[in-house]
Tab-separated table of C-alpha atoms in Angstrom:
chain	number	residue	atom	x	y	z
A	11	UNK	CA	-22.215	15.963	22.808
A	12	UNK	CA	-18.976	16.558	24.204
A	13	UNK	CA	-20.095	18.608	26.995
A	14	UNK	CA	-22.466	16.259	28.520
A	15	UNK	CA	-19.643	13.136	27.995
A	16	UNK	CA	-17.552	15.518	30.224
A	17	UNK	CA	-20.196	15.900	32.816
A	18	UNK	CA	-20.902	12.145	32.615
A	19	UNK	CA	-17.306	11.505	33.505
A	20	UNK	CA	-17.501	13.606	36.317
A	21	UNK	CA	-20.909	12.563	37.830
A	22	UNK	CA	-21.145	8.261	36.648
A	23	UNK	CA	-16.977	7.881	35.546
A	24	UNK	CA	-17.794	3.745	36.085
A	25	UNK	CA	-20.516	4.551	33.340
A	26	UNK	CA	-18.291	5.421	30.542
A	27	UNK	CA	-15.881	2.576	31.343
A	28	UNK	CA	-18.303	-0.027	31.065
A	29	UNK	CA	-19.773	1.566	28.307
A	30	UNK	CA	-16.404	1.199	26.361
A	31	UNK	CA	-16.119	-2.072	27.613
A	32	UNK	CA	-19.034	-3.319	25.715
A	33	UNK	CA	-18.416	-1.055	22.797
A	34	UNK	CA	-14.812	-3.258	22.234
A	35	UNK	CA	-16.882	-6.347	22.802
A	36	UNK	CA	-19.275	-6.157	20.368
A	37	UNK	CA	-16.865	-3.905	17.654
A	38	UNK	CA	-14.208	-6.520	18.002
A	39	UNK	CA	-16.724	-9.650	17.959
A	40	UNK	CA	-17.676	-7.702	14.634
A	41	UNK	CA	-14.576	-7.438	12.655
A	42	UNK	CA	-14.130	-10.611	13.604
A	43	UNK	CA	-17.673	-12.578	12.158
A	44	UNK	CA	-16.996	-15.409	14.658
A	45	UNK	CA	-15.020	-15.959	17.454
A	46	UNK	CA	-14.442	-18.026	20.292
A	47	UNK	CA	-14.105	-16.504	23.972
A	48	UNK	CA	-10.694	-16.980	24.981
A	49	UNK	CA	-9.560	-15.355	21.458
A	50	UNK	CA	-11.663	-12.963	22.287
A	51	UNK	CA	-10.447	-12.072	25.421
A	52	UNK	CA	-6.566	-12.538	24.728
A	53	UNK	CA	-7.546	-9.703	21.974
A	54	UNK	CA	-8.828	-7.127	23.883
A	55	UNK	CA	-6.404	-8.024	26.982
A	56	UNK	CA	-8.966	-8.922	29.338
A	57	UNK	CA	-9.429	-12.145	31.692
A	58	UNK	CA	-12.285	-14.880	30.249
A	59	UNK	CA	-14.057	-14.331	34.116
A	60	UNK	CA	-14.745	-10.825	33.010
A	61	UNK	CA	-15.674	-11.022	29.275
A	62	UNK	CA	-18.095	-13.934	30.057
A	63	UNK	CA	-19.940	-11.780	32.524
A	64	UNK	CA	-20.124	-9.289	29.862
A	65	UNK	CA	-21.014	-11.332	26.653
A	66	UNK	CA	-23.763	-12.828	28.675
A	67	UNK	CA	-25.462	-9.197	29.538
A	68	UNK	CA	-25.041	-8.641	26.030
A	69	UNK	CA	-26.780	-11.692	24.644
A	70	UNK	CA	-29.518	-11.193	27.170
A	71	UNK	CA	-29.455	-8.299	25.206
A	72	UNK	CA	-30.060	-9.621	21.889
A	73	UNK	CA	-27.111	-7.741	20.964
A	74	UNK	CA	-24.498	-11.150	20.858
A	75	UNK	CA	-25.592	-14.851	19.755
A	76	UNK	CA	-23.598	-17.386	20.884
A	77	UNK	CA	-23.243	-20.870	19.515
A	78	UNK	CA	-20.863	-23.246	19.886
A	79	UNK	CA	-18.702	-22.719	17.606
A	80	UNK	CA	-17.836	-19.238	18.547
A	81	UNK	CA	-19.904	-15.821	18.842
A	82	UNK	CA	-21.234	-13.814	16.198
A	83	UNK	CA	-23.005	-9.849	16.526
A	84	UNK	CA	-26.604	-9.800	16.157
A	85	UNK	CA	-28.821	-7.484	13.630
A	86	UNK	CA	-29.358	-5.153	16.600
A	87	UNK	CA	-25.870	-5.189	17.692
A	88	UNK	CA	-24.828	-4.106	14.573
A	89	UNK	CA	-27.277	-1.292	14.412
A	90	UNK	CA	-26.626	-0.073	17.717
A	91	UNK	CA	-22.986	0.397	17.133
A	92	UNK	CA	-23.547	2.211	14.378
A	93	UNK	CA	-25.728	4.822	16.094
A	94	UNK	CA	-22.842	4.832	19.018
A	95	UNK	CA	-20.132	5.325	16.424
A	96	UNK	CA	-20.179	9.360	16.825
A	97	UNK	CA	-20.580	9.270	20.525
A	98	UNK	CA	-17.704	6.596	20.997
A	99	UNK	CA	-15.499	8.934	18.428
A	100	UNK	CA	-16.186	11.599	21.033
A	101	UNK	CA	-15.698	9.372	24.047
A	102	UNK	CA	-12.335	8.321	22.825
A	103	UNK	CA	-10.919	12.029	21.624
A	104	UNK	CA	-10.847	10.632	17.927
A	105	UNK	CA	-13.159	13.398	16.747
A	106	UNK	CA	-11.109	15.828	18.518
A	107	UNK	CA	-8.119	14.387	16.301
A	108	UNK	CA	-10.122	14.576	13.033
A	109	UNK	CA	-11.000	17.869	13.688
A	110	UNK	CA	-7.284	18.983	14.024
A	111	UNK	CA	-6.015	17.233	10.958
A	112	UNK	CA	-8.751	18.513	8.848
A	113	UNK	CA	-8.335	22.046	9.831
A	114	UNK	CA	-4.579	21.565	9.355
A	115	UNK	CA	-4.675	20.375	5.586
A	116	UNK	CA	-7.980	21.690	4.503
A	117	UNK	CA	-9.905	18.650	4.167
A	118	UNK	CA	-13.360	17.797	3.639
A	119	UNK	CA	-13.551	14.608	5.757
A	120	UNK	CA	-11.269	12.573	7.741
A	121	UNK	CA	-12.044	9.831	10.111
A	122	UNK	CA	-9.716	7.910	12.844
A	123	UNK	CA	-10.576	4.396	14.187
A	124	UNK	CA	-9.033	3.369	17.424
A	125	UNK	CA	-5.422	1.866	17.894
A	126	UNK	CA	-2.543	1.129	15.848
A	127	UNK	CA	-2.806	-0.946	12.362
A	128	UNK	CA	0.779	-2.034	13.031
A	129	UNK	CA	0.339	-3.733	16.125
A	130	UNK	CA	-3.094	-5.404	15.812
A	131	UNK	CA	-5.349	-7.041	13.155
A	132	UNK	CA	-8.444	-5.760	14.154
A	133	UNK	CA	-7.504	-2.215	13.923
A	134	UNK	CA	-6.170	-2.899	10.404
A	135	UNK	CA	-10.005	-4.699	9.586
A	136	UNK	CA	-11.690	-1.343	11.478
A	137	UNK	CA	-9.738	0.777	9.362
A	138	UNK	CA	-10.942	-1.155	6.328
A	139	UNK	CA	-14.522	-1.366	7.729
A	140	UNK	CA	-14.180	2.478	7.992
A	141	UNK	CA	-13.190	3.131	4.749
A	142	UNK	CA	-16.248	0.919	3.022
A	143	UNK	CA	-18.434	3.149	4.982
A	144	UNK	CA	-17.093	5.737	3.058
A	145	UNK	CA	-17.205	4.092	-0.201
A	146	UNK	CA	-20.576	3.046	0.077
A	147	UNK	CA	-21.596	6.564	0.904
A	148	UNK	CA	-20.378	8.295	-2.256
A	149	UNK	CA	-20.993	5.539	-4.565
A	150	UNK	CA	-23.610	6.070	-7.070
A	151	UNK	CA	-25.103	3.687	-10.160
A	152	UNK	CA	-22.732	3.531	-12.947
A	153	UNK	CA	-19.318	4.786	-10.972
A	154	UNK	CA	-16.319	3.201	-11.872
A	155	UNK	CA	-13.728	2.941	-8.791
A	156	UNK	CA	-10.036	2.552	-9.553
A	157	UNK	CA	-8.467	0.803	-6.489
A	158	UNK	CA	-4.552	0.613	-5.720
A	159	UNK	CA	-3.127	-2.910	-3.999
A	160	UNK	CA	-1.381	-2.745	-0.616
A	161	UNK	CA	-2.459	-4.990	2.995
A	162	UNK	CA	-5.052	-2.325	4.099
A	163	UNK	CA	-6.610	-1.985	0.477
A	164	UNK	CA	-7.341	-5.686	0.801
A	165	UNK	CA	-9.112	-4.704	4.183
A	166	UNK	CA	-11.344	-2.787	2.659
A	167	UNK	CA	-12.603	-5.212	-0.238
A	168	UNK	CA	-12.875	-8.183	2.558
A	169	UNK	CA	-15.415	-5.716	4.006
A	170	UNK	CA	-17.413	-4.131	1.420
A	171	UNK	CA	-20.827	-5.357	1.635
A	172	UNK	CA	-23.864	-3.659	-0.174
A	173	UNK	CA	-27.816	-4.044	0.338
A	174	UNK	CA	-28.117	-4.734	-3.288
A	175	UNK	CA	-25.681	-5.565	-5.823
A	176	UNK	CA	-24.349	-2.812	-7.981
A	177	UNK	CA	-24.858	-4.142	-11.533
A	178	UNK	CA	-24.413	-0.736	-13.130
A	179	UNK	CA	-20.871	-0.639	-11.349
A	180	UNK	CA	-17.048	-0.948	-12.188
A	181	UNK	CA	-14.087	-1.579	-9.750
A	182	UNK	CA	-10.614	-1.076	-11.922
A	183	UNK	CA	-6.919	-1.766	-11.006
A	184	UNK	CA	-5.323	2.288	-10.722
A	185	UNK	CA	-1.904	0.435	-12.031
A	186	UNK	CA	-0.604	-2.662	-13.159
A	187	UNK	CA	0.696	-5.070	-10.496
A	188	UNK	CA	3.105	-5.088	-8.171
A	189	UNK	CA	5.546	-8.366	-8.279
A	190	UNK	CA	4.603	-9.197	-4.753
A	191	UNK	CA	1.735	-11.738	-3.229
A	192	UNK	CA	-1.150	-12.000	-5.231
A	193	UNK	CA	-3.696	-11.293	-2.770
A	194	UNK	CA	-2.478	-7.547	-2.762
A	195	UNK	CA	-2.259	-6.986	-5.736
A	196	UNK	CA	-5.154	-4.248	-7.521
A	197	UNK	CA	-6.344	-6.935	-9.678
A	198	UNK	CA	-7.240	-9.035	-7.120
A	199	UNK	CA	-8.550	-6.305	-4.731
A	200	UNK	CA	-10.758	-4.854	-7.903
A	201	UNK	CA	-12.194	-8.131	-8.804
A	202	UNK	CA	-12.963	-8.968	-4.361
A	203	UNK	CA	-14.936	-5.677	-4.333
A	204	UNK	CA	-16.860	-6.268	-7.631
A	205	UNK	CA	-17.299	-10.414	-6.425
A	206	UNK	CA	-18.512	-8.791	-3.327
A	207	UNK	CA	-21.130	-6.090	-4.458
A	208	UNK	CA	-22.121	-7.808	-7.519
A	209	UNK	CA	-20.117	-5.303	-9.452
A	210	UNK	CA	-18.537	-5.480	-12.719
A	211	UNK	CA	-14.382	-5.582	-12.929
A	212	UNK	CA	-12.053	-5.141	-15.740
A	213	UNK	CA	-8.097	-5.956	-14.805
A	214	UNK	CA	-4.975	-4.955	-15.972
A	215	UNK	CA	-2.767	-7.862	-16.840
A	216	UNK	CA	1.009	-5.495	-17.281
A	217	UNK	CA	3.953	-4.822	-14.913
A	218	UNK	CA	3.895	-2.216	-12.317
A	219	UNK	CA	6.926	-1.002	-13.638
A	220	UNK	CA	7.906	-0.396	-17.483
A	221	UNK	CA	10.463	0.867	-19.256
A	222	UNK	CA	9.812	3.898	-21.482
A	223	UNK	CA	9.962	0.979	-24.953
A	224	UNK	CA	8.174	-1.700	-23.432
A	225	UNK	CA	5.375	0.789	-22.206
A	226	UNK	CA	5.195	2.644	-25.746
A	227	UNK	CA	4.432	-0.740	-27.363
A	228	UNK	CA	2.029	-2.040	-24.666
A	229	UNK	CA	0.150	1.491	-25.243
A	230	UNK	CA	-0.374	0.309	-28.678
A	231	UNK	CA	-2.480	-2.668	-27.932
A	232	UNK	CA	-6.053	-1.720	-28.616
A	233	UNK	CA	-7.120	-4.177	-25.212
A	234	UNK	CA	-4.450	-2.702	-22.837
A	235	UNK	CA	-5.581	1.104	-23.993
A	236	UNK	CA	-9.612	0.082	-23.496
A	237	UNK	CA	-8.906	-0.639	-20.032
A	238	UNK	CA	-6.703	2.014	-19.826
A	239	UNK	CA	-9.563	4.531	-20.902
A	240	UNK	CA	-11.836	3.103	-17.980
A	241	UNK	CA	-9.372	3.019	-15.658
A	242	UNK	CA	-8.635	6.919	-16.176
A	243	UNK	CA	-12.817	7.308	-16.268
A	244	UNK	CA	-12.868	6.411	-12.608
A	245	UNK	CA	-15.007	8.764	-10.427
A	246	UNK	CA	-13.880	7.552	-7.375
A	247	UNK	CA	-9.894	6.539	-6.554
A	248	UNK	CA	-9.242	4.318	-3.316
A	249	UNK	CA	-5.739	4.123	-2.408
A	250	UNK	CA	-3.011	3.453	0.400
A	251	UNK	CA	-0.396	5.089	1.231
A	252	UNK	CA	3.309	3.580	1.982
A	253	UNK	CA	6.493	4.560	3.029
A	254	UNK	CA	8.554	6.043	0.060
A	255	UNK	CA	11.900	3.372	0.893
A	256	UNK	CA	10.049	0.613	1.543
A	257	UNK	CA	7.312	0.682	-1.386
A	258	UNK	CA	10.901	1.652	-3.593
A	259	UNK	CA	12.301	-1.624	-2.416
A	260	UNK	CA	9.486	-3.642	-2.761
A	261	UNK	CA	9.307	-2.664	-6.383
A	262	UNK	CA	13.075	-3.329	-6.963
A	263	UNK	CA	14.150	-0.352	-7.808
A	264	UNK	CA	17.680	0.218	-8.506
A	265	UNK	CA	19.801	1.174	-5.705
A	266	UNK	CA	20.934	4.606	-7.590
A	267	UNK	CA	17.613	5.365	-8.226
A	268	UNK	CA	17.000	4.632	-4.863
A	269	UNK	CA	19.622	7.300	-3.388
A	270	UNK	CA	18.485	9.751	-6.019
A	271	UNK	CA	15.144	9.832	-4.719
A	272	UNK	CA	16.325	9.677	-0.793
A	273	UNK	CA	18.726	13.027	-1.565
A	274	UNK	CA	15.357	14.176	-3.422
A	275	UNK	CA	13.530	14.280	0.347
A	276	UNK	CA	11.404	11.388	-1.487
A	277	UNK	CA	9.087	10.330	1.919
A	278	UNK	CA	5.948	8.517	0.595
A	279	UNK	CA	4.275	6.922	-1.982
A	280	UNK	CA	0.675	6.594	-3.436
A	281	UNK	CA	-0.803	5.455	-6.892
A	282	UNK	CA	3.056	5.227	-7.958
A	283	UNK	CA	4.168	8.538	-7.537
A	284	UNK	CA	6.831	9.461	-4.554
A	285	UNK	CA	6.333	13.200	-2.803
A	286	UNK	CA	8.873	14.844	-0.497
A	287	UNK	CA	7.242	16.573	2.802
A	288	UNK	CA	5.697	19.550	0.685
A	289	UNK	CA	3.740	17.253	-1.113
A	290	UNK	CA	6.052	17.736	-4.220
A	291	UNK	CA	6.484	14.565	-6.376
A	292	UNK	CA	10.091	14.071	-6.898
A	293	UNK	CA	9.766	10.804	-8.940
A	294	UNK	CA	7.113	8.934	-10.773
A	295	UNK	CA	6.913	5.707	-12.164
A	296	UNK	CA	5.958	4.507	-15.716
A	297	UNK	CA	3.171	3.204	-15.358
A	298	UNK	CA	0.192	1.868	-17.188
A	299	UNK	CA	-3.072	3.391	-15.042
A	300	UNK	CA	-4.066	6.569	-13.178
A	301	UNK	CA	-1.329	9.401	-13.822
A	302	UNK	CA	-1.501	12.350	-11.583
A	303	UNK	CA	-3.644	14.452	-14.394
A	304	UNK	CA	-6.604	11.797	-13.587
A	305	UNK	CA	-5.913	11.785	-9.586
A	306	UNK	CA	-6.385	15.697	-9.756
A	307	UNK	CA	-9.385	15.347	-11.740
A	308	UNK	CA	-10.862	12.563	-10.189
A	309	UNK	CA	-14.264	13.589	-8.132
A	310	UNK	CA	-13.877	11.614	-4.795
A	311	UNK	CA	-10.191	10.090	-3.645
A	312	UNK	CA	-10.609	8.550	-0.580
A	313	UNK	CA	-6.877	7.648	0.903
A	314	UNK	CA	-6.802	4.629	3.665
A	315	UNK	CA	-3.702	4.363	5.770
A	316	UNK	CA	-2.313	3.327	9.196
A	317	UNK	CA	0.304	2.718	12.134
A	318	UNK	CA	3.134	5.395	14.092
A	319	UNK	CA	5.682	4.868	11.015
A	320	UNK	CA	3.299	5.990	8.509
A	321	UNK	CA	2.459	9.983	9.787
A	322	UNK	CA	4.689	11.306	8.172
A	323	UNK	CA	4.141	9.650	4.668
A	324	UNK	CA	0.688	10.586	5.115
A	325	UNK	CA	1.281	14.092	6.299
A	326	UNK	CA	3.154	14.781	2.892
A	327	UNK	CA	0.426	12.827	0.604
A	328	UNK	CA	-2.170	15.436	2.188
A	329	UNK	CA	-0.083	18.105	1.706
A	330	UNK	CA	-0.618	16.974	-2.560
A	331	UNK	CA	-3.743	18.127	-1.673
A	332	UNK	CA	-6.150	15.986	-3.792
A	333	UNK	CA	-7.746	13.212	-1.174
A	334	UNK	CA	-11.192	14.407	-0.319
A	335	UNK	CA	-11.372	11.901	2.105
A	336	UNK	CA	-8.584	10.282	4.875
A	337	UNK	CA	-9.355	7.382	6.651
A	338	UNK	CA	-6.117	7.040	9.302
A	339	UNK	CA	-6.064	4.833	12.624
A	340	UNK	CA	-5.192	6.749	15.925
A	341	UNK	CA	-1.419	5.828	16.056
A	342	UNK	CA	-1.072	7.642	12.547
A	343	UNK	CA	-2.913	10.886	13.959
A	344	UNK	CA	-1.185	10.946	16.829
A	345	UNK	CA	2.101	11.756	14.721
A	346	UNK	CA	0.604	13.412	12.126
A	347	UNK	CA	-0.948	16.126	14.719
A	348	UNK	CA	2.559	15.622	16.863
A	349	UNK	CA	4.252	17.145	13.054
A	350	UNK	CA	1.307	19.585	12.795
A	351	UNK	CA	2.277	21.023	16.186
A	352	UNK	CA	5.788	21.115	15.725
A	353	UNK	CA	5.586	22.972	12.538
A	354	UNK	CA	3.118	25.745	14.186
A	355	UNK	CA	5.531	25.632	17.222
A	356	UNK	CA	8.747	26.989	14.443
């Protein structure tokens, strides 16, 4: 495939523009269900003189309807980009980024979307539309999935969309909450993805963080330890990954505690445990959820992350070595490769 994009490029070059052209369109008119023209345009930096000449080809088409209220994707247009998906991977060098990152840490599948997560919206929604993909793909009848919180997490469960509802499944918190907005929270995301699918949901009413007493005694409770016990059943874990200082501060952790763990090389975070750039853990929380016994058991961890600031945390979470899957936005595997190639360069 790559071979005759090249040629293409070298015989029709105004082709492939266009082509990508109307690939944004219609992507960006998807993540976004409806939207008006001049939002539409402002997102995708183009004047409304252009994108109205283009939106009309493509509802003549039949792959855009437009009301008034705003435009929405059609059935085909939705099944045409996903047939383009691996040639606009290709088009875009994304699959030649994939293929470098999974060679580099050994993995069985990682995907890149387009862009940077930090800078725009829709990247962050592609990244989650990217990862349900995923999950829908290696779900199967009676799977429990244990889901962390975090603002991409919550991508993904505003996304997930199934043919027919999954009665037989469970979507789990992987850990208590985190005292921060309650749309991020696990809870929340767990019982979206379940409301969603037609799932089932159990949640996990405890702090993120517990002392060693206070998480002793709230082992004891026979409710807490059920959930507990289907939490750590979960044959699929979906989780984000942050930045080790940040994630630390947003949980309030003590400022010693703090220093220990930046002297410690402590870089990122995921499912409450903090790894240095080996993909050691040098702290863990206590936590009531997923330890790292389950993660390494667990059949299918799929790990969603994005933006430039993030490479590096997700660099050292692959370097843990237990996500089976990686769904990361360009800007991330631009500086995760950029750290690949410095390390072979040494």
């Amino acid at each position: 495939m790559r071979q005759i994009i090249e040629l293409q490029q070298q015989l029709l070059p105004d082709l492939l523009e266009v082509m990508r052209k109307r690939y944004s369109i219609l992507n960006q008119v998807q993540l976004s269900d409806l939207i008006g023209r001049r939002t539409l345009a402002s997102s995708l930096s183009m004047t409304e003189r252009v994108l109205r000449a283009e939106t009309d080809f493509l509802k003549s088409q039949g792959l855009l309807e437009i009301h008034p209220t705003g435009m929405r994707i059609s059935e085909a247009g939705r099944e045409l980009l996903e047939q383009l998906e691996p040639f606009y991977t290709t088009m875009f060098g994304l699959s030649e980024l994939e293929e470098k990152i999974q060679t580099a840490f050994g993995l069985p599948q990682v995907i890149v979307v387009a862009g940077d997560s930090e800078q725009s919206v829709q990247t962050k929604r592609e990244l989650g539309r990217a990862a349900c993909q995923v999950l829908r793909k290696v779900m199967e009848p009676g799977d429990v999935v244990a889901v962390t919180g975090g603002t991409t997490i919550e991508q993904v469960a505003n996304q997930l969309t199934t043919s027919a509802p999954l009665k037989t499944n469970w979507f789990v918190p992987a850990r208590g909450g985190l005292g921060e907005s309650l749309d991020y929270q696990a809870n929340t995301i767990a019982s979206t993805m379940a409301k969603r699918t037609g799932a089932n949901y159990r949640l996990l009413h405890v702090p993120d963080h517990l002392g060693e007493e206070a998480y002793a005694s709230i082992m004891q409770e026979p409710n807490i330890r059920e959930i507990v016990d289907v939490i750590r059943s979960a044959r699929i874990v979906v989780h984000g990954i942050g930045d080790a200082k940040v994630m630390a501060r947003r949980r309030r952790l003590k400022p010693e505690l703090l220093d220990a763990m930046t002297r410690d090389g402590a870089l990122a975070e995921a499912f409450g445990y903090y790894f240095d750039r080996e993909g050691r853990v040098v702290h863990q929380m206590q936590t009531v959820g997923l330890r790292l016994d389950d993660i390494v058991k667990t059949e299918v961890v799929i790990g969603v992350a994005g933006g430039k600031s993030k490479g590096e945390a997700i660099a050292a979470v692959m370097r843990f070595g237990h996500n089976d899957v990686i769904v990361v936005d360009e800007a991330a595997a631009l500086e995760i490769v950029s750290i690949i190639e410095q390390e072979q360069s040494h």
